[in-house]
CSV table of C-alpha atoms in Angstrom, one decimal:
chain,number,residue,atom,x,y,z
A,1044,UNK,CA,-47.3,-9.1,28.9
A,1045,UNK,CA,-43.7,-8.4,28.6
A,1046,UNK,CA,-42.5,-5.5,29.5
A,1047,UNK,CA,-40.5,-2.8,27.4
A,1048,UNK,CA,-37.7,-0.5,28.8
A,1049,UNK,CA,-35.9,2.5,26.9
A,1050,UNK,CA,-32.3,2.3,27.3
A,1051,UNK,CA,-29.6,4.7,25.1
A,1052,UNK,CA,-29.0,3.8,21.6
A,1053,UNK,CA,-25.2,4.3,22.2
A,1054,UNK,CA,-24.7,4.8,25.9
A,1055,UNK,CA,-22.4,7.8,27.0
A,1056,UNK,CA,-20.4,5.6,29.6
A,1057,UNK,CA,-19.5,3.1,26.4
A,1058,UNK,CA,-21.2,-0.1,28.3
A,1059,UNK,CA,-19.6,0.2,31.9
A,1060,UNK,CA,-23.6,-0.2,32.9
A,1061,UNK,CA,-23.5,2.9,34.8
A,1062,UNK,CA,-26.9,4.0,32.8
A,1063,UNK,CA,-29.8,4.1,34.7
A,1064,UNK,CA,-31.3,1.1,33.0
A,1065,UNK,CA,-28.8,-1.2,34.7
A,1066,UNK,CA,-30.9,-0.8,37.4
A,1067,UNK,CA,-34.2,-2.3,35.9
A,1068,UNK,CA,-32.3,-4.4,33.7
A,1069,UNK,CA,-30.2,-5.8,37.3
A,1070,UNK,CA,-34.1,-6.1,38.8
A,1071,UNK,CA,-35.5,-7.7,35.7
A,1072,UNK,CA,-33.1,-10.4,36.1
A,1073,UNK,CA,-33.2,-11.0,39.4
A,1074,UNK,CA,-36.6,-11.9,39.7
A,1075,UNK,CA,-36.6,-13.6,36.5
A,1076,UNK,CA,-38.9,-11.0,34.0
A,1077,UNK,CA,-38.3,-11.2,30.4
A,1078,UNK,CA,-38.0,-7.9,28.8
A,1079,UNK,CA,-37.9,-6.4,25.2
A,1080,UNK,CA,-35.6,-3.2,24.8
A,1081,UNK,CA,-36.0,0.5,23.1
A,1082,UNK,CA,-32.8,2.1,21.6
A,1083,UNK,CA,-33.4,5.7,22.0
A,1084,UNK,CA,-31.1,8.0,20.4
A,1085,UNK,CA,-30.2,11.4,22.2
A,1086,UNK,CA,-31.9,13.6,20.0
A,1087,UNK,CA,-35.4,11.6,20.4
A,1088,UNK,CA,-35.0,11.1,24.5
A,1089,UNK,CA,-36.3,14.8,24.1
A,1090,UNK,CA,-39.0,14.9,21.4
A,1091,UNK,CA,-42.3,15.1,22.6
A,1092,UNK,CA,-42.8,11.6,21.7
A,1093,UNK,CA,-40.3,9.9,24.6
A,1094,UNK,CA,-41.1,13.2,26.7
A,1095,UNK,CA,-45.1,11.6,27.0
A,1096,UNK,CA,-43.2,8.7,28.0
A,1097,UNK,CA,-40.9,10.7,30.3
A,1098,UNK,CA,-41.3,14.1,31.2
A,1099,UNK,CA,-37.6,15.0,32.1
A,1100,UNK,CA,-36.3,13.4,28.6
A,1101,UNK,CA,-34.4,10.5,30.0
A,1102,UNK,CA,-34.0,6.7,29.7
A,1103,UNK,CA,-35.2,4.4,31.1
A,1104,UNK,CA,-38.9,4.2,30.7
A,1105,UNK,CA,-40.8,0.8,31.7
A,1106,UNK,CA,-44.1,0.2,29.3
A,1107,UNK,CA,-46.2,-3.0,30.4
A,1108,UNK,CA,-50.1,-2.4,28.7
A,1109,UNK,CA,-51.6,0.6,29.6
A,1110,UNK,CA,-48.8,1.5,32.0
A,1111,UNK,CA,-46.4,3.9,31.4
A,1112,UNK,CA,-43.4,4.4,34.4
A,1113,UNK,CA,-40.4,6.7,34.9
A,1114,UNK,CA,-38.1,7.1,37.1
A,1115,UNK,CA,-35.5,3.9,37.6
A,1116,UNK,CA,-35.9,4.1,41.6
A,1117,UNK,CA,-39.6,4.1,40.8
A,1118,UNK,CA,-39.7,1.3,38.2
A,1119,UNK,CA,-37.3,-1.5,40.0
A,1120,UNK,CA,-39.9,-0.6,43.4
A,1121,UNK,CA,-42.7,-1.6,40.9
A,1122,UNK,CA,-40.6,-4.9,39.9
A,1123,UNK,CA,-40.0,-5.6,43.7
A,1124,UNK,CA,-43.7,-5.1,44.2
A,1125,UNK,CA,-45.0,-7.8,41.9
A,1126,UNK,CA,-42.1,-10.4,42.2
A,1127,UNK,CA,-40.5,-12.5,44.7
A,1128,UNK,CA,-36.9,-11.9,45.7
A,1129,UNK,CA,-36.4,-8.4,45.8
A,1130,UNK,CA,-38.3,-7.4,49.3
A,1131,UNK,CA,-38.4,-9.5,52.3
A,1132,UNK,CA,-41.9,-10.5,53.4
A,1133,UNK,CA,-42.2,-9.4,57.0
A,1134,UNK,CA,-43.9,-5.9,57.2
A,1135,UNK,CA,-40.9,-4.0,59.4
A,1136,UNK,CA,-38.2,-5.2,57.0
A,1137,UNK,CA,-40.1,-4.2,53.7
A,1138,UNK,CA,-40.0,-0.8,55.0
A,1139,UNK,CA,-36.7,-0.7,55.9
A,1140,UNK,CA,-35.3,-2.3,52.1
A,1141,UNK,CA,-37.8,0.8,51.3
A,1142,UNK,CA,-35.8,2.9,52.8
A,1143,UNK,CA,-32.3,1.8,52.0
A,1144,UNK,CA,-34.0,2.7,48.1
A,1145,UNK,CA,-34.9,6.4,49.3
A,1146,UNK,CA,-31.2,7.2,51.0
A,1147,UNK,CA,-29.6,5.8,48.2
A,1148,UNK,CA,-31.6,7.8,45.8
A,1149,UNK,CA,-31.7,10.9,47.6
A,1150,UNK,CA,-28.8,11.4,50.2
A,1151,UNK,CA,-26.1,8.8,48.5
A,1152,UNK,CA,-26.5,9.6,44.6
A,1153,UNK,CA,-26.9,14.1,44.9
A,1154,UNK,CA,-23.0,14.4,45.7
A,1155,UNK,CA,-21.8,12.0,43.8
A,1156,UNK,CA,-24.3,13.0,40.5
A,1157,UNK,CA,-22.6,16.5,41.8
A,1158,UNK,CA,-19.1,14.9,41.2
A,1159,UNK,CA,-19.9,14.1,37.7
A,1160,UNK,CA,-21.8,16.8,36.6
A,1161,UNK,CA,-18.5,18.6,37.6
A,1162,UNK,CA,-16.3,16.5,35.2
A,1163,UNK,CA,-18.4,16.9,32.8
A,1164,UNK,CA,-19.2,20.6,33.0
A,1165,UNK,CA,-17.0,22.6,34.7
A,1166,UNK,CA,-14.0,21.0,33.7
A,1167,UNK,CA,-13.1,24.2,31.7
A,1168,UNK,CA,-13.5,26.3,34.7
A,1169,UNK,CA,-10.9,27.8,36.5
A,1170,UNK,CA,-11.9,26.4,40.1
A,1171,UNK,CA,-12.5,23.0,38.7
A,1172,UNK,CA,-9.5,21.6,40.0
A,1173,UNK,CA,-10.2,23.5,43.9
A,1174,UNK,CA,-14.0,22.4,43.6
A,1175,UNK,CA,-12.9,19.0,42.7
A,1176,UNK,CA,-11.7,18.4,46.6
A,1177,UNK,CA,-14.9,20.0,47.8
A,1178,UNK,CA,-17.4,17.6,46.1
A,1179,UNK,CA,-15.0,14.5,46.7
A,1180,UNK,CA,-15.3,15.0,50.5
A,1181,UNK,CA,-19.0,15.4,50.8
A,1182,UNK,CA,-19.2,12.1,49.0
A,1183,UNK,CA,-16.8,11.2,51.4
A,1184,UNK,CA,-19.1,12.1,54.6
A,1185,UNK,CA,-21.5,9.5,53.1
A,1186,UNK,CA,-19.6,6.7,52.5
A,1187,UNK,CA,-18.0,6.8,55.7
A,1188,UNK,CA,-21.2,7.2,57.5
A,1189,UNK,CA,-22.3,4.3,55.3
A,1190,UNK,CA,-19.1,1.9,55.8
A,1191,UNK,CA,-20.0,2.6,59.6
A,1192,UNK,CA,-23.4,0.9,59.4
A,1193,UNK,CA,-22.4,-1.6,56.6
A,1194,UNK,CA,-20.1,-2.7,59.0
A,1195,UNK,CA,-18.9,-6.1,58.5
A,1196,UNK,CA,-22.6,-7.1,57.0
A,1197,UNK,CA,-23.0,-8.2,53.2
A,1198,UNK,CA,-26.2,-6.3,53.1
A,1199,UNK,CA,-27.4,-3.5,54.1
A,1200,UNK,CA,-30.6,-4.7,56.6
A,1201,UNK,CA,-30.3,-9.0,56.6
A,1202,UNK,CA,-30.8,-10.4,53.1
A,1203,UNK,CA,-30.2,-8.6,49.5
A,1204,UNK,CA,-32.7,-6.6,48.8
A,1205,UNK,CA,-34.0,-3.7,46.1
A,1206,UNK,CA,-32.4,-1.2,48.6
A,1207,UNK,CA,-28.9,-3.0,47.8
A,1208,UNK,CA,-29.6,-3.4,44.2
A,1209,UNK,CA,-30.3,0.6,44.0
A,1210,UNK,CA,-26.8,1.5,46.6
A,1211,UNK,CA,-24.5,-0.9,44.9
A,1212,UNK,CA,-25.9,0.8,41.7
A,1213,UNK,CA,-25.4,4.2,42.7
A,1214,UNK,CA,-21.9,3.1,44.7
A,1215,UNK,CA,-20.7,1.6,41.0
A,1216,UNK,CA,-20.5,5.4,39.9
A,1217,UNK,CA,-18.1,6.0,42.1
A,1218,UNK,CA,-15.5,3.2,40.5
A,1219,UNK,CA,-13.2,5.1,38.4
A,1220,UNK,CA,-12.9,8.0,41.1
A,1221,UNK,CA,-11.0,5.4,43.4
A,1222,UNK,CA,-13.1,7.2,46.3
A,1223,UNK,CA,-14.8,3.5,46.9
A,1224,UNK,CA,-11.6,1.9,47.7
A,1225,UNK,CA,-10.8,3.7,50.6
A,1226,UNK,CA,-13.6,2.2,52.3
A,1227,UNK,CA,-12.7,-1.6,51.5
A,1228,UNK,CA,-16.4,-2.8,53.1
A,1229,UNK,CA,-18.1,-0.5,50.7
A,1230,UNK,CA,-16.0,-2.1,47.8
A,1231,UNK,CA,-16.4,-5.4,49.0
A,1232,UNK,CA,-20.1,-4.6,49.5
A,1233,UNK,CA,-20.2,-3.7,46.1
A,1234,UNK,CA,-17.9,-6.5,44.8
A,1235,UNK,CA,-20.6,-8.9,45.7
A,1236,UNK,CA,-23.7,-6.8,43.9
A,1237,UNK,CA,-21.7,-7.6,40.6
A,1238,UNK,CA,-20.8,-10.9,41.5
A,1239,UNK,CA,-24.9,-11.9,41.5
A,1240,UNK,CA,-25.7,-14.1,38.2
A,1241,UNK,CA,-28.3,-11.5,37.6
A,1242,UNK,CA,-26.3,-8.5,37.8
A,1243,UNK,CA,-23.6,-10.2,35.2
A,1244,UNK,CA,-26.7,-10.8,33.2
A,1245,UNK,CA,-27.7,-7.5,33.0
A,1246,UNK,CA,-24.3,-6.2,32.7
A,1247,UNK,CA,-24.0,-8.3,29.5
A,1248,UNK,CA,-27.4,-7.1,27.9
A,1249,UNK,CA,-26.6,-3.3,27.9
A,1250,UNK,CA,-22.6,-4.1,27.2
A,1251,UNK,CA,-24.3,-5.8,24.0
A,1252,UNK,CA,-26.3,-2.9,23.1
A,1253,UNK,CA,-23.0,-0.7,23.1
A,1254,UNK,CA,-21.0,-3.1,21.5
A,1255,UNK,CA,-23.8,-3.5,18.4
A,1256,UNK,CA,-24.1,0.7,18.2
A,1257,UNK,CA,-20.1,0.4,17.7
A,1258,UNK,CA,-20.2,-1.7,14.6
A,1259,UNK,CA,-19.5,-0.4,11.4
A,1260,UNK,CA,-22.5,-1.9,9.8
A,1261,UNK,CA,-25.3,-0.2,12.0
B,1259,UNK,CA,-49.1,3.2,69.0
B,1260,UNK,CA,-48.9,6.7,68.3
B,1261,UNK,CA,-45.5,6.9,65.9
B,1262,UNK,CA,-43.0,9.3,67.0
B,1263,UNK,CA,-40.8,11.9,64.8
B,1264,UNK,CA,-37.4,13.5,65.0
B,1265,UNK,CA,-37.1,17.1,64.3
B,1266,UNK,CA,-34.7,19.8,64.2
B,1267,UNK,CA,-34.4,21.0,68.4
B,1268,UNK,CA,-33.8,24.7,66.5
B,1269,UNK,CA,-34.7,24.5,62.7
B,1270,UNK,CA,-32.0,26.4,60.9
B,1271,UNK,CA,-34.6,27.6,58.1
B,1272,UNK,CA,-36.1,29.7,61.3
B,1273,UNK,CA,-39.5,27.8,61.0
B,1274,UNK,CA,-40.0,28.1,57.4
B,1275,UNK,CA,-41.2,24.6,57.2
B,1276,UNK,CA,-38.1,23.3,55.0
B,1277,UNK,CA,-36.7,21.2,56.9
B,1278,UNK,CA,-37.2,17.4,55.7
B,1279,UNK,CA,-39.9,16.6,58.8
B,1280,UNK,CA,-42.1,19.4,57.5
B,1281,UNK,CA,-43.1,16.5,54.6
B,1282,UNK,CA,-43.4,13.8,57.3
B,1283,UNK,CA,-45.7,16.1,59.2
B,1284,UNK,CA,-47.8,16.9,55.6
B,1285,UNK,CA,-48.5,13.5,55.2
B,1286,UNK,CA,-49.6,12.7,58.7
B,1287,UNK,CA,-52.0,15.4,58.9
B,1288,UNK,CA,-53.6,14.8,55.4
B,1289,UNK,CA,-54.1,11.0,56.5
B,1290,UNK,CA,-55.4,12.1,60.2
B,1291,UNK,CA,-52.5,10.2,62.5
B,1292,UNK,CA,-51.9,11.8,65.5
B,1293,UNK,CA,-47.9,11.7,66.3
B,1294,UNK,CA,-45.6,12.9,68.9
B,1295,UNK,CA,-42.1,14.7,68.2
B,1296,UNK,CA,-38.9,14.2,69.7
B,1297,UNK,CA,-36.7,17.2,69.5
B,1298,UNK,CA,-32.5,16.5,68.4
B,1299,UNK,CA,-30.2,19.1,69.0
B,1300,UNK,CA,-27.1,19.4,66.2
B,1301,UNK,CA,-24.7,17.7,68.3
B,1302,UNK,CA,-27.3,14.8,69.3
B,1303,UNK,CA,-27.8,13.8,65.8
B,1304,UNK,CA,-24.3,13.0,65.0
B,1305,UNK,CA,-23.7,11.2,68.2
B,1306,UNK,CA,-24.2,7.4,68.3
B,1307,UNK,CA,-27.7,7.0,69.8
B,1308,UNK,CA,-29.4,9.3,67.0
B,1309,UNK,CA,-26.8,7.8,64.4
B,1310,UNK,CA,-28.5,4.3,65.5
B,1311,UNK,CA,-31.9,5.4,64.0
B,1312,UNK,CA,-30.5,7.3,61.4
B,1313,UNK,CA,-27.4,6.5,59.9
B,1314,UNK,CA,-26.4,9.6,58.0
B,1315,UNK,CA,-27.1,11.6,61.4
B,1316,UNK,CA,-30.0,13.5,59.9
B,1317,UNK,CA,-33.6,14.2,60.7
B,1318,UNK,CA,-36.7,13.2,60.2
B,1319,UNK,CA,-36.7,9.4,61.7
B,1320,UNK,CA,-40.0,7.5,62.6
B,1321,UNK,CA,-40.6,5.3,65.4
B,1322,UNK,CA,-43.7,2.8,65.6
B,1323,UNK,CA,-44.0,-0.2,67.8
B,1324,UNK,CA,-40.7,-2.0,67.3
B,1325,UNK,CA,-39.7,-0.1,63.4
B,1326,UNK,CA,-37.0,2.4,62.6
B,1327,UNK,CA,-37.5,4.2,59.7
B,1328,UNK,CA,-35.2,7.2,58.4
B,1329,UNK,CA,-35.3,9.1,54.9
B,1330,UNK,CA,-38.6,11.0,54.6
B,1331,UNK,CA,-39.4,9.8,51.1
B,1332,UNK,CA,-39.6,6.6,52.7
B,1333,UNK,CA,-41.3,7.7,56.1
B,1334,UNK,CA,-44.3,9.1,53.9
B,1335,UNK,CA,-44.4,5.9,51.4
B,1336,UNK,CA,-44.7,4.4,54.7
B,1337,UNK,CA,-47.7,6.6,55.8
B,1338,UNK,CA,-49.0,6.9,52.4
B,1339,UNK,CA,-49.1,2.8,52.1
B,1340,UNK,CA,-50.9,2.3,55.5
B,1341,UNK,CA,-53.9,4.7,55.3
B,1342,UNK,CA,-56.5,6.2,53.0
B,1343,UNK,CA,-55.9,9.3,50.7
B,1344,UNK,CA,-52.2,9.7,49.7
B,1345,UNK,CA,-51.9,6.7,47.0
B,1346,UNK,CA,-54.9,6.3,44.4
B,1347,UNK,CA,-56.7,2.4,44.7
B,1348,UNK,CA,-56.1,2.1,41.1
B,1349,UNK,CA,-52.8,0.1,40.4
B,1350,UNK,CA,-51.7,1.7,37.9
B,1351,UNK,CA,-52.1,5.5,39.0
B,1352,UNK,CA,-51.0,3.8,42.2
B,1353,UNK,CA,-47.5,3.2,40.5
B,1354,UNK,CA,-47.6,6.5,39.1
B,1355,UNK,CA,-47.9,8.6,42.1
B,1356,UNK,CA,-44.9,6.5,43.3
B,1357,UNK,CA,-42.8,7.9,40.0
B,1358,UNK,CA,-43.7,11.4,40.8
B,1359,UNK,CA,-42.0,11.0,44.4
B,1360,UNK,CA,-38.9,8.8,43.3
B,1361,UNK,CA,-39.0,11.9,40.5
B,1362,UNK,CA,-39.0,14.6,42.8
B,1363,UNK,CA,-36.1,13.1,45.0
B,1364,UNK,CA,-34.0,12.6,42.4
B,1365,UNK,CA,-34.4,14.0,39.5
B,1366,UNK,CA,-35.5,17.4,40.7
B,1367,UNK,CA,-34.1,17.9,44.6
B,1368,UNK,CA,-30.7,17.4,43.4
B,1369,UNK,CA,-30.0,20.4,41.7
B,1370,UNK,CA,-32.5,22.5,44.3
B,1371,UNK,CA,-29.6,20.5,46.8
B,1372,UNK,CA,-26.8,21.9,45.0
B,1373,UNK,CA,-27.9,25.4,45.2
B,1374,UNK,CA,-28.5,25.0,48.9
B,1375,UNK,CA,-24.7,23.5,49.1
B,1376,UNK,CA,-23.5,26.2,47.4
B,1377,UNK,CA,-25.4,29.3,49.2
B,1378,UNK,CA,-24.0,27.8,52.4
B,1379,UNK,CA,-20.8,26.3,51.4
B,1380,UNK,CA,-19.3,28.3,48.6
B,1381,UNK,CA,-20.2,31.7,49.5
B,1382,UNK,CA,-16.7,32.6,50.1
B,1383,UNK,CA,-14.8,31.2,47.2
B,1384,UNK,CA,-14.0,33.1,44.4
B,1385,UNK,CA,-16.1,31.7,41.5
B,1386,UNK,CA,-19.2,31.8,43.8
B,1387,UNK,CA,-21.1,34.1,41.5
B,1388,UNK,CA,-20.7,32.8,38.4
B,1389,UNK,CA,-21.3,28.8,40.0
B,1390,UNK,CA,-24.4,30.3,41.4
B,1391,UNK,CA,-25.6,31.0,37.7
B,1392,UNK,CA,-24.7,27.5,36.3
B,1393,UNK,CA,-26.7,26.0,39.1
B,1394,UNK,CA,-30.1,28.2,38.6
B,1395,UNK,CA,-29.7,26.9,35.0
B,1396,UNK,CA,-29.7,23.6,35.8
B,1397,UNK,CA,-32.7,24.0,38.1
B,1398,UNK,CA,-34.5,25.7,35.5
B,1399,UNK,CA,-34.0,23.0,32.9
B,1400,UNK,CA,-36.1,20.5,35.3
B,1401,UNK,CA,-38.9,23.4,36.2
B,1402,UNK,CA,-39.0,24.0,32.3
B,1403,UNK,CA,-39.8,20.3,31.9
B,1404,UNK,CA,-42.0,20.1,35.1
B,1405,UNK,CA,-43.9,22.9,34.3
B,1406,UNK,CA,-44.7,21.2,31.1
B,1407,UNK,CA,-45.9,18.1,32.2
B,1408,UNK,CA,-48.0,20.1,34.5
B,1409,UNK,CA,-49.5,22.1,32.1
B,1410,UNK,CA,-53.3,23.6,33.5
B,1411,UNK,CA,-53.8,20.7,35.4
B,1412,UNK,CA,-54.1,20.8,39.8
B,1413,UNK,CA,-51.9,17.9,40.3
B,1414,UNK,CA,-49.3,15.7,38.9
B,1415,UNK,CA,-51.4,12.9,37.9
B,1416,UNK,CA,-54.9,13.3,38.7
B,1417,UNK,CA,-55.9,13.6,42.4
B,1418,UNK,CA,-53.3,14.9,45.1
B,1419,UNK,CA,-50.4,12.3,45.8
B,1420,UNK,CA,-47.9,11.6,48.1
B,1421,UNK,CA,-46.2,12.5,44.7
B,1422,UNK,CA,-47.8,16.3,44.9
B,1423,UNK,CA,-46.6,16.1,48.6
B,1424,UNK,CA,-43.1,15.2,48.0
B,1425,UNK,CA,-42.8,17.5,44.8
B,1426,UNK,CA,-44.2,20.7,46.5
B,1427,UNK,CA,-42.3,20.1,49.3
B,1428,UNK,CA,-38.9,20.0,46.8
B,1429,UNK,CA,-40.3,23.2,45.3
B,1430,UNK,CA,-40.4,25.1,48.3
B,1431,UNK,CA,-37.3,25.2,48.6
B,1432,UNK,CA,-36.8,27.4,45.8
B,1433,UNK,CA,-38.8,29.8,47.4
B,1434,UNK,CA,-36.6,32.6,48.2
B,1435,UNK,CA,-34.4,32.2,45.1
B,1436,UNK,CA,-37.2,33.5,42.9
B,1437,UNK,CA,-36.7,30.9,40.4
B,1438,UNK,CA,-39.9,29.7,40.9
B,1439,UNK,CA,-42.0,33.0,40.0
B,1440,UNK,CA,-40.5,32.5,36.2
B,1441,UNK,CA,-42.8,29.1,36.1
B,1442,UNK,CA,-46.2,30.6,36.9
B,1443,UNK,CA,-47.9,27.3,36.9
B,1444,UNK,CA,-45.7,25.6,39.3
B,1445,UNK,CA,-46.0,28.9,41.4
B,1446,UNK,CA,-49.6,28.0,41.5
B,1447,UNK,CA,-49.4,24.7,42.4
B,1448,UNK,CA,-47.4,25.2,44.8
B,1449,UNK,CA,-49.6,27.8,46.3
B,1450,UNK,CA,-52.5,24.9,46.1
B,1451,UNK,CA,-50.0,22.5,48.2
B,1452,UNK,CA,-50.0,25.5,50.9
B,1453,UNK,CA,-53.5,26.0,50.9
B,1454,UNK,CA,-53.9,22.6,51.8
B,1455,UNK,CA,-55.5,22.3,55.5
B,1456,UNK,CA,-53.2,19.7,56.6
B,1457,UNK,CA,-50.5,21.6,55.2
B,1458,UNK,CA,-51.0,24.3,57.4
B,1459,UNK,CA,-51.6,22.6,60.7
B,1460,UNK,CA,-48.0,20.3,59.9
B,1461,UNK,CA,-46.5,24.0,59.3
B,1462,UNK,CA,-48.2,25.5,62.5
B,1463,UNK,CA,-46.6,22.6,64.2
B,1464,UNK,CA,-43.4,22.8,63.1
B,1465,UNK,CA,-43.4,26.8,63.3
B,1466,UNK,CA,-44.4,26.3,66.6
B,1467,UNK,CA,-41.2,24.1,68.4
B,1468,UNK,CA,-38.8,26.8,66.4
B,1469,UNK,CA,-40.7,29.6,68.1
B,1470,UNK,CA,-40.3,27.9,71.6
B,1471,UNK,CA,-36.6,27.5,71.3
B,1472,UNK,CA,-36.3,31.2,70.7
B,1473,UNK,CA,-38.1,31.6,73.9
B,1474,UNK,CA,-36.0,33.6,76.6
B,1475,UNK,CA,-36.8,30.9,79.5
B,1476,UNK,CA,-36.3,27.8,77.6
C-alpha cells in the first residue's frame, strides 16, 4: 500500500524544503518508499476534516490503510522502523540514533522555532531588534555544544542515521540566519545531509510542488 | 543491571516534580524497574565528565550495562520499548502512542519552553509584560486544539501511553501559570496522570533527594 503524506499547497518558505514534510519526503527516499502527495491549502490544514487527520492543524500527515500519523519526528521513526537504512541494527546504537531524534526535536529545534516565530511575529515590536540577540545566542549554546561532540565526525553516533536526517533537518532552518556558519563542522555536517541522492530527491519533489502552485494556469 | 539516572543534586523547581527526570522516573515505576540515581550538582553537569553522557550538559541521562542514553523522550521510548504497559501490542496504536510523545515534545513543550525562558530570562526587560501575553496566547492556541482532540475521553488514544506520560508531564508545567484551569478537560487529565500510583511514588522519590539537600547536615 503506498503511503500518502499532506504537504502545503503553496509552501510559505517558496520551496527552500524547510517544511516539515522534507523530513518524511528525505526518509521516504532514503529507504526507497514510493509515495503519493496531498496539497493542502491553509485554510483546510484547519477544518475539521485535516484536524481528524491532525489535531494541531499542520502538514504533514502520513496515511497508509487504516493508519493515520502526525507529527514528522513521529512519522520518519515509523519509516525507520519498517525499512532498512535509517537505524543501525545493534540494540545500543538504535537507541542512541533514537536519541539523536529526541534532542534534535526537543532541545535543538525550541530556540531556533523561537528565532522564527520572532521574525515572523514580533517584527513590529519595539524590542524586536534587542530580543533578536537574546534568541540568536541561546541557539548559539546549542550549536556550540553540538559542534563540540560533532567534532571532526560526519555523523552524529557512527553511520547516518534518522537522528541525522531529523538534526540536519532542523540545522537547515538555520541557513539564512548565517548562525550555522560560525560553526564550520555543523555546516559541513549539514553540507553532507544535502549532498545524499535522497535528500536532492526529496528536495526536488516539494521544490516541484511550489514551482506548479506558482504557475499562472493553476 | 539495575539502570542508573541523573538528577538535579538540588532541583531548582524545589521538588515539584518538573524537572525532566521526574518523566524518566514515571515510566520506571509504571513498568516496575527498580533504578538507582546519581545526584549532578550545576557545576558538574557542564563539566566534561557529565558533558560525555550528555552533551547539552543537562539531566536526566540513563546508564545500563555498556549504553548512554540522554534526552528523556528518548530514555522513556527506551523504557517503554523494553517492558509491558507503556506502548499498546497493536501496531498501529503502537505508532500512535509514539505521535502523541513526538507531539508533546514538539509541538506543545515549545511554547510551555518559551514561557519558562521568558519568566526566568526576560523578567527584567522592558517589554516583559506584554511578551508574557503573546506567549500565553500561543500556549493556548495548542491547549485549545489539545483539549479538542481530547474531548471526554481518559487518554490520548485509548489506554494510558508513554504518550499520556510525556504529554502530562509537558502540561504540568503550566501548573502555576493558570492557563491550564481555562481547559477543564485537560485539568482533569492531568489530575488522572497524578493520581496515577506510579506517578506518585516517582514524585515521592524525586521530592525526597530535594528535601535532603535542604537538610542542615548535608
Amino acid at each position: 500500500m503506498t503511503p500518502v503524506i499532506t504537504v502545503f499547497e503553496r509552501s510559505p518558505d517558496r520551496g527552500k524544503g524547510l517544511a516539515r514534510d522534507m523530513r518524511v519526503r528525505w526518509a521516504l527516499e532514503e529507504v526507497g518508499q514510493a509515495y503519493e502527495v496531498r496539497l493542502v491549502s491553509f485554510g483546510a490544514m484547519k477544518e475539521p476534516v485535516h484536524r481528524a487527520l491532525h489535531p494541531f492543524g499542520q502538514i504533514p500527515t502520513y496515511e497508509e490503510g487504516t493508519l493515520v500519523l502526525f507529527e514528522s519526528g513521529a512519522i520518519v521513526f515509523y519509516i525507520a522502523e519498517r525499512h532498512a537504512g535509517l537505524l543501525p541494527d545493534d540494540a545500543n546504537a538504535r537507541a542512541r540514533a533514537i536519541a539523536w531524534m529526541f534532542a534534535a526535536l526537543n532541545t535543538v529545534e525550541p530556540p531556533i522555532l523561537d528565532l522564527q516565530t520572532t521574525k515572523f511575529m514580533e517584527r513590529d515590536k519595539t524590542w524586536y531588534d534587542e530580543r533578536l540577540l537574546i534568541v540568536e545566542d541561546r541557539i548559539r549554546d546549542r550549536l556550540g555544544e553540538l559542534s563540540d561532540r560533532l567534532g571532526n565526525a560526519d555523523w552524529l553516533d557512527g553511520a547516518f542515521s534518522a537522528g541525522d536526517l531529523i538534526m540536519v533537518s532542523v540545522l537547515l532552518r538555520l541557513k539564512a540566519s548565517g548562525l550555522l556558519d560560525e560553526y564550520p563542522n555543523l555546516s559541513a555536517y549539514v553540507a553532507r545531509g544535502e549532498a545524499r541522492p535522497a535528500y536532492k530527491r526529496a528536495f526536488a519533489a516539494q521544490l516541484a510542488v511550489f514551482v506548479a502552485s506558482q504557475s499562472p494556469i493553476a
